[in-house]
Amino acid sequence: MSSLGGKKIILGVTGGIAAYKTAHLVRLLIKAGAEVQVIMTPASHQFVTPYTLSTLSKNPAYTNFFNDAGEGGTWNNHVDLALWADLMVIAPATANTLAKMANGYCDNLLMAIYLSAKCPVMVAPAMDLDMYVHPTTDRNLALLESYGNLIIPAEEGELASGLVGKGRMAEPETILQTVKDVLLNNLPLKGRKLLITAGPTYEPIDPVRFIGNHSSGKMGYDIAREAAKQGADVVLVSGPSNQKIAHERVKVISVMSAMEMYEACHQYYADVDAVVAAAAVADYRPKEVATEKIKKNSEEFIIEMDKNPDILASLGAIKEKQFLIGFALETQNEIEHAKAKIKKKNLDLIVLNSLKDEGAGFGKPTNKVTFIDKDFNIEPKELKSKEEVAQDIIYKIIKHYE
Ligand code: PMT
């Protein structure tokens, strides 16, 4: 039997230029042995015809609730269709459809089926680059992810508008692979447990002040998201951050200070297969924390500090099976400092980012990293989005366990 033999898939097609690629996607799914039911939005007819997709899928492609107006007409029962499917893929998913899905709109057959579906739902967004990076699209994708939908990210490239950037629908081959991974339950990190740290730590001075740093948490959250997408169960120990994550395989432990992060990491460490320490942990904390707000009575204010434990080094010291990945944030002699950290913290891999590189480090959506392994093999990477850097890091863990 072909790899998807017996699997029932609803393919939702919405009105974007990438709809032309769905003819190829249907072919791939059918060739893999799947039974495919195409559901189209009215707007998608402008880009690909129902006849093409019904011929290729060997099933009528439905658009409307009713096949035949008036008394005695038959209707396409959205609940039956939704329950029939083992998986629903919406590709391409336009900004409009994402907004409807995120907010429960139900003005066409596809949306009614989506709202009735109990099976896994995958979404392959496609739109122009400015629409893709618009905060509402970002929010809608995050909402869909929080509902348990799987997002197949748009790819970089030339767009129909002539602009070049992110927004191009993932290639049909990539979508097919993701379908197989989910339906055949063979995500590469399935059954693996990961501990990931993210964000800054806040070291309190008094009830209103703290010593912190510029980490937004994005790097760590993107790593957690990618790990979960690849099937891992993730414990994300996060310092204070505005980043959001809602995934059934990610457990978020929110902490404030380095000491709290230390406790949380050690609580989960024995059980995990790999650790990625992306947090920017304060090396020192005020010796004493005032219980009341400190008044500005003198010209000078000196804070005595105690050294915080090095969380990663403490995990490295008791390492058994764990694959340990640390970060190094440097401003000078980057490679030497990073190599020293590998030894000192007993790491398997370090991800070096330098604040000297434009687009790298704190707060930004991008990062430029160099991987250095424990044998000091050096692998520089180009400037990438943090999502892509996260993919590269998780790929290292996948390769380690292959
Ligand atoms: O959060 P973003 O805005 O997306 O920014 C991402 C980032 C720049 C914070 C991230 O890419 C990064 O570099 N994180 C590590 C920052 C850091 O503290 O580097 P370091 O070289 O000082 O520490 C080395 C390693 O030891 C790190 O893995 C760190 O998590 C860990 N460490 C450090 C000190 C300490 N007391 N305990 C630790 O575990």
CSV table of C-alpha atoms and ligand atoms in Angstrom, one decimal, residues 214-219 277-283 309-312 326-330 341 345 353 361-363 367 386, ligand 1:
chain,number,residue,atom,x,y,z
A,214,HIS,CA,17.6,43.4,26.7
A,215,SER,CA,16.6,39.8,25.9
A,216,SER,CA,13.0,39.7,24.5
A,217,GLY,CA,12.8,35.9,24.7
A,218,LYS,CA,12.1,35.5,20.9
A,219,MET,CA,15.0,33.3,20.2
A,277,ALA,CA,19.9,27.5,26.9
A,278,ALA,CA,18.9,30.7,25.0
A,279,ALA,CA,18.2,32.7,28.1
A,280,ALA,CA,20.3,35.8,29.0
A,281,VAL,CA,20.9,35.0,32.7
A,282,ALA,CA,22.2,37.7,35.0
A,283,ASP,CA,25.6,36.7,36.4
A,309,PRO,CA,25.0,30.1,39.8
A,310,ASP,CA,25.9,29.4,36.2
A,311,ILE,CA,22.8,27.3,35.4
A,312,LEU,CA,24.2,25.8,32.2
A,326,GLY,CA,24.4,26.7,25.0
A,327,PHE,CA,24.5,30.1,23.5
A,328,ALA,CA,27.4,32.6,23.7
A,329,LEU,CA,26.7,36.2,23.4
A,330,GLU,CA,29.9,38.0,22.8
A,341,LYS,CA,32.4,28.1,27.3
A,345,LYS,CA,30.1,24.2,30.8
A,353,ASN,CA,26.0,35.3,18.3
A,361,GLY,CA,21.4,39.4,19.2
A,362,PHE,CA,18.7,41.0,21.4
A,363,GLY,CA,15.2,41.9,20.4
A,367,ASN,CA,20.1,36.5,14.2
A,386,LYS,CA,15.1,33.7,14.3
B,1,PMT,O1,15.8,36.9,23.6
B,1,PMT,P1,16.2,37.6,22.2
B,1,PMT,O2,15.8,39.1,22.3
B,1,PMT,O3,15.6,36.9,21.1
B,1,PMT,O4,17.8,37.6,22.1
B,1,PMT,C1,18.4,36.3,22.0
B,1,PMT,C2,19.7,36.3,22.8
B,1,PMT,C3,20.7,37.3,22.3
B,1,PMT,C4,19.4,36.5,24.3
B,1,PMT,C5,20.3,34.8,22.6
B,1,PMT,O5,20.5,34.6,21.2
B,1,PMT,C6,21.5,34.5,23.4
B,1,PMT,O6,22.6,34.8,23.0
B,1,PMT,N1,21.4,34.0,24.7
B,1,PMT,C7,22.5,33.8,25.6
B,1,PMT,C8,22.8,35.1,26.2
B,1,PMT,C9,23.9,34.9,27.3
B,1,PMT,O7,23.6,35.1,28.5
B,1,PMT,O8,25.1,34.5,26.9
B,1,PMT,P2,26.4,34.2,27.8
B,1,PMT,O9,27.5,34.1,26.8
B,1,PMT,O10,26.5,35.2,28.9
B,1,PMT,O11,26.0,32.8,28.5
B,1,PMT,C10,26.5,31.6,27.9
B,1,PMT,C11,25.5,30.5,28.2
B,1,PMT,O12,25.4,30.2,29.6
B,1,PMT,C12,24.1,30.8,27.7
B,1,PMT,O13,23.5,29.6,27.1
B,1,PMT,C13,23.3,31.2,29.0
B,1,PMT,O14,21.9,30.9,28.9
B,1,PMT,C14,24.0,30.4,30.0
B,1,PMT,N2,24.1,31.0,31.4
B,1,PMT,C15,24.8,32.1,31.5
B,1,PMT,C16,24.9,32.7,32.8
B,1,PMT,C17,24.3,32.0,33.9
B,1,PMT,N3,24.4,32.5,35.2
B,1,PMT,N4,23.7,30.8,33.7
B,1,PMT,C18,23.6,30.3,32.4
B,1,PMT,O15,22.9,29.3,32.3
